[in-house]
Coordinates of C-alpha atoms in Angstrom, one line a residue:
X1 CA -101.5 -59.1 -35.3
X2 CA -98.2 -58.7 -33.4
X3 CA -98.2 -55.5 -31.4
X4 CA -95.4 -54.8 -28.9
X5 CA -96.0 -52.6 -25.9
X6 CA -92.5 -51.1 -25.4
X7 CA -89.3 -51.6 -27.2
X8 CA -86.1 -49.8 -26.1
X9 CA -83.4 -49.2 -28.8
X10 CA -79.9 -48.8 -27.4
X11 CA -77.6 -46.7 -29.8
X12 CA -74.8 -46.7 -27.2
X13 CA -73.9 -47.7 -23.7
X14 CA -71.5 -44.8 -23.3
X15 CA -72.6 -42.6 -20.4
X16 CA -71.6 -39.4 -18.6
X17 CA -72.2 -41.2 -15.2
X18 CA -71.0 -44.6 -13.9
X19 CA -73.8 -45.6 -11.6
X20 CA -72.9 -48.5 -9.3
X21 CA -76.4 -50.1 -9.6
X22 CA -77.0 -49.4 -13.3
X23 CA -79.5 -51.9 -14.5
X24 CA -77.9 -51.8 -18.0
X25 CA -74.5 -52.9 -16.5
X26 CA -72.7 -49.8 -17.9
X27 CA -69.9 -50.1 -15.2
X28 CA -68.9 -53.5 -16.7
X29 CA -68.2 -52.1 -20.2
X30 CA -64.9 -50.5 -21.3
X31 CA -65.3 -47.9 -24.1
X32 CA -68.6 -49.2 -25.5
X33 CA -69.2 -48.2 -29.1
X34 CA -71.5 -45.8 -30.8
X35 CA -73.5 -48.1 -33.0
X36 CA -73.3 -46.9 -36.7
X37 CA -76.4 -45.1 -37.9
X38 CA -76.6 -47.4 -40.9
X39 CA -76.6 -50.4 -38.7
X40 CA -79.4 -49.0 -36.5
X41 CA -81.4 -48.0 -39.6
X42 CA -81.2 -51.6 -40.9
X43 CA -82.2 -53.0 -37.5
X44 CA -85.2 -50.6 -37.3
X45 CA -86.4 -51.6 -40.8
X46 CA -86.0 -55.3 -39.9
X47 CA -87.9 -54.7 -36.6
X48 CA -90.8 -52.9 -38.3
X49 CA -90.9 -55.6 -41.1
X50 CA -91.3 -58.1 -38.3
X51 CA -94.0 -56.6 -36.1
X52 CA -97.2 -54.8 -37.0
X53 CA -97.0 -52.0 -34.4
X54 CA -95.3 -50.8 -31.2
X55 CA -96.9 -48.6 -28.6
X56 CA -93.7 -47.0 -27.3
X57 CA -90.3 -46.9 -29.0
X58 CA -87.7 -45.8 -26.4
X59 CA -84.2 -44.5 -26.9
X60 CA -82.0 -45.4 -24.0
X61 CA -78.3 -45.7 -23.1
X62 CA -75.9 -45.1 -21.6
X63 CA -76.7 -41.5 -22.1
X64 CA -78.7 -41.0 -25.2
X65 CA -77.7 -37.4 -25.8
X66 CA -74.0 -38.5 -26.2
X67 CA -75.0 -40.3 -29.4
X68 CA -73.4 -38.1 -32.1
X69 CA -76.0 -39.0 -34.8
X70 CA -79.0 -38.6 -32.7
X71 CA -80.8 -36.1 -35.1
X72 CA -80.6 -38.4 -38.2
X73 CA -81.5 -41.4 -36.0
X74 CA -84.7 -39.5 -34.9
X75 CA -85.6 -38.8 -38.5
X76 CA -84.9 -42.4 -39.4
X77 CA -87.4 -43.6 -36.7
X78 CA -90.0 -41.2 -38.1
X79 CA -89.9 -43.0 -41.4
X80 CA -91.8 -45.7 -39.6
X81 CA -94.2 -43.4 -37.7
X82 CA -97.3 -45.2 -38.9
X83 CA -96.2 -48.3 -36.9
X84 CA -95.6 -46.7 -33.4
X85 CA -97.6 -44.5 -31.1
X86 CA -95.0 -42.6 -29.1
X87 CA -91.3 -42.0 -28.9
X88 CA -89.6 -41.8 -25.4
X89 CA -86.1 -40.7 -24.7
X90 CA -84.4 -41.4 -21.4
X91 CA -81.7 -39.1 -20.1
X92 CA -79.9 -38.4 -16.9
X93 CA -79.9 -34.5 -16.9
X94 CA -76.2 -34.1 -17.5
X95 CA -76.3 -32.9 -21.1
X96 CA -78.4 -30.6 -23.3
X97 CA -78.8 -31.8 -26.9
X98 CA -77.6 -29.6 -29.8
X99 CA -79.9 -27.6 -32.1
X100 CA -80.2 -30.2 -34.8
X101 CA -81.4 -32.9 -32.3
X102 CA -83.8 -30.4 -30.6
X103 CA -85.3 -29.6 -34.0
X104 CA -85.7 -33.3 -34.8
X105 CA -87.4 -33.8 -31.5
X106 CA -89.7 -30.8 -32.1
X107 CA -90.9 -32.4 -35.4
X108 CA -92.5 -35.2 -33.4
X109 CA -94.9 -32.8 -31.6
X110 CA -96.9 -34.4 -28.7
X111 CA -95.9 -37.9 -29.9
X112 CA -92.5 -37.5 -28.2
X113 CA -91.6 -37.3 -24.5
X114 CA -88.2 -36.8 -22.9
X115 CA -88.0 -38.5 -19.5
X116 CA -85.4 -37.0 -17.3
X117 CA -84.0 -38.7 -14.2
X118 CA -83.0 -36.2 -11.6
X119 CA -80.0 -37.4 -9.7
X120 CA -79.5 -34.3 -7.7
X121 CA -75.9 -33.0 -7.8
X122 CA -75.1 -35.3 -10.7
X123 CA -77.8 -34.0 -13.0
X124 CA -76.2 -30.6 -13.2
X125 CA -77.7 -29.6 -16.6
X126 CA -81.3 -30.5 -15.7
X127 CA -82.7 -27.0 -15.6
X128 CA -81.0 -26.0 -18.9
X129 CA -82.4 -29.2 -20.5
X130 CA -85.9 -28.6 -19.2
X131 CA -85.8 -25.0 -20.5
X132 CA -84.4 -26.0 -23.9
X133 CA -87.2 -28.6 -24.3
X134 CA -89.9 -26.2 -23.1
X135 CA -88.8 -23.5 -25.5
X136 CA -89.5 -25.9 -28.4
X137 CA -92.6 -27.4 -26.9
X138 CA -91.0 -30.8 -26.6
X139 CA -92.9 -32.7 -23.9
X140 CA -90.9 -33.8 -20.9
X141 CA -91.2 -35.2 -17.4
X142 CA -88.7 -35.1 -14.6
X143 CA -88.5 -38.0 -12.1
X144 CA -86.8 -37.4 -8.8
X145 CA -84.2 -40.0 -7.8
X146 CA -82.5 -38.2 -4.9
X147 CA -83.3 -37.3 -1.3
X148 CA -86.3 -38.8 0.5
X149 CA -88.7 -38.8 -2.6
X150 CA -86.9 -41.2 -4.9
X151 CA -89.0 -42.6 -7.8
X152 CA -90.1 -46.2 -7.1
X153 CA -88.3 -45.8 -3.7
X154 CA -84.8 -46.0 -5.3
X155 CA -83.0 -48.7 -7.3
X156 CA -82.5 -52.5 -6.8
X157 CA -79.1 -54.2 -6.6
X158 CA -78.6 -56.6 -9.5
X159 CA -74.9 -56.1 -10.0
X160 CA -74.1 -59.7 -9.4
X161 CA -74.4 -62.2 -12.3
X162 CA -74.0 -65.2 -10.0
X163 CA -76.3 -68.2 -10.3
X164 CA -78.7 -68.0 -7.3
X165 CA -79.5 -71.7 -7.3
X166 CA -83.3 -71.1 -7.3
X167 CA -85.8 -74.0 -7.2
X168 CA -88.3 -74.2 -10.0
X169 CA -91.0 -72.8 -7.7
X170 CA -88.8 -69.9 -6.8
X171 CA -88.0 -69.2 -10.5
X172 CA -91.7 -69.2 -11.3
X173 CA -92.4 -66.7 -8.5
X174 CA -89.5 -64.5 -9.5
X175 CA -90.7 -64.5 -13.1
X176 CA -94.4 -63.7 -12.3
X177 CA -93.5 -60.8 -10.0
X178 CA -91.0 -59.2 -12.3
X179 CA -91.9 -55.6 -13.3
X180 CA -90.1 -55.9 -16.6
X181 CA -92.2 -59.0 -17.6
X182 CA -95.3 -57.3 -16.3
X183 CA -94.7 -54.2 -18.4
X184 CA -93.6 -56.1 -21.5
X185 CA -90.5 -53.9 -21.6
X186 CA -88.4 -55.2 -24.4
X187 CA -84.9 -54.1 -25.4
X188 CA -82.9 -54.3 -28.7
X189 CA -79.2 -54.0 -28.8
X190 CA -77.1 -54.9 -31.9
X191 CA -80.2 -56.4 -33.5
X192 CA -81.1 -58.8 -30.6
X193 CA -84.5 -58.4 -28.9
X194 CA -84.8 -59.6 -25.4
X195 CA -87.7 -59.3 -23.0
X196 CA -85.3 -58.9 -20.1
X197 CA -82.3 -56.5 -19.7
X198 CA -80.5 -59.1 -17.5
X199 CA -80.8 -61.5 -20.4
X200 CA -79.6 -59.0 -22.9
X201 CA -76.5 -57.7 -21.1
X202 CA -75.7 -61.1 -19.5
X203 CA -75.5 -62.6 -23.0
X204 CA -73.6 -59.6 -24.4
X205 CA -71.1 -59.7 -21.6
X206 CA -70.7 -63.4 -21.8
X207 CA -72.0 -63.9 -18.2
X208 CA -75.2 -65.8 -18.8
X209 CA -75.6 -68.7 -21.2
X210 CA -78.8 -67.4 -22.9
X211 CA -80.1 -69.9 -25.4
X212 CA -81.1 -68.7 -28.9
X213 CA -84.8 -69.5 -28.3
X214 CA -85.0 -66.8 -25.5
X215 CA -84.3 -63.8 -27.8
X216 CA -84.9 -62.8 -31.4
X217 CA -82.1 -61.6 -33.6
X218 CA -83.6 -59.4 -36.4
X219 CA -80.3 -59.9 -38.3
X220 CA -80.6 -63.7 -38.4
X221 CA -81.2 -64.7 -42.0
X222 CA -81.4 -68.4 -41.0
X223 CA -84.9 -67.9 -39.5
X224 CA -88.0 -66.9 -41.3
X225 CA -90.2 -64.0 -40.5
X226 CA -92.9 -66.4 -39.2
X227 CA -90.4 -68.1 -36.9
X228 CA -89.3 -64.8 -35.5
X229 CA -92.8 -63.6 -35.0
X230 CA -93.7 -66.8 -33.2
X231 CA -90.7 -66.4 -30.9
X232 CA -91.7 -62.9 -30.0
X233 CA -95.3 -64.1 -29.3
X234 CA -93.8 -66.6 -26.8
X235 CA -92.0 -63.9 -24.8
X236 CA -93.3 -63.6 -21.2
X237 CA -94.8 -67.1 -21.1
X238 CA -92.1 -68.9 -19.0
X239 CA -89.1 -68.2 -16.8
X240 CA -85.8 -67.3 -18.5
X241 CA -82.3 -68.6 -18.1
X242 CA -81.5 -65.1 -16.9
X243 CA -83.9 -65.5 -14.0
X244 CA -81.4 -67.9 -12.3
X245 CA -78.9 -65.0 -12.3
X246 CA -81.2 -62.3 -11.0
X247 CA -82.0 -60.9 -7.6
X248 CA -85.5 -59.8 -8.8
X249 CA -87.1 -56.7 -10.2
X250 CA -90.1 -56.9 -7.9
X251 CA -91.4 -53.4 -7.1
X252 CA -93.2 -54.6 -4.1
X253 CA -90.6 -56.7 -2.4
X254 CA -87.1 -56.0 -3.7
X255 CA -84.8 -54.0 -1.4
X256 CA -84.3 -50.5 -2.6
X257 CA -81.1 -48.5 -2.6
X258 CA -80.2 -44.8 -3.3
X259 CA -80.1 -44.2 -7.0
X260 CA -77.0 -43.1 -9.0
X261 CA -74.3 -43.8 -6.5
X262 CA -71.1 -43.5 -8.5
X263 CA -68.7 -46.5 -9.0
X264 CA -65.0 -46.2 -9.8
X265 CA -64.2 -46.4 -13.5
X266 CA -62.7 -49.6 -14.8

């Protein structure tokens, strides 16, 4: 049985903010697209044909409430509700979703949670958002990322995609201490599943030479279901090419910085 712990689906990398230390490398993208609903639906179907179940499906961005077809996407995900336990949406508190999206969220009941990052002055719609969700009994949690009580102590700086020149021993240590690997926090963008966001965006931006065996492309008709399942089962067993280009996601040792500092637009 192949059960994933967390898988984040990325419908868009467009965002209302331009955070300098964004772990999804949003400042490096110019006008990223809204992925078509039909494309996302096919990827979801291929995903759930591939795995037996997923504990958490997450919708992340960019800013997820910018996605114009959020309500039909939420209903598309519910078509597979027997194969996942919970739906999580990540948002930065700058937008309140429309009535159709709120109604679609309400349909999930307690199986849905909206996780709101509170960036202080930048999250200027946060109280409106919390109220709109509470009115419809949509579960939510707000995490503080400003002032002296920043969640996880703040962010880490992984803006550079330079090869760090690590030894094999250093790579092994970096990999074993990585919180993404420890949490089995997978991401899928344009059909490609990675167990590391540095790997995903490094490949997408053409900044890391990620080999095919380090990710799974659900759109790849040249590989069988069994081959793809075996590749997913091998995730988290050895250091990745992307580890060489990473400063670390170690919650215990990595230097922390204030969250959501804004960078100039490209």
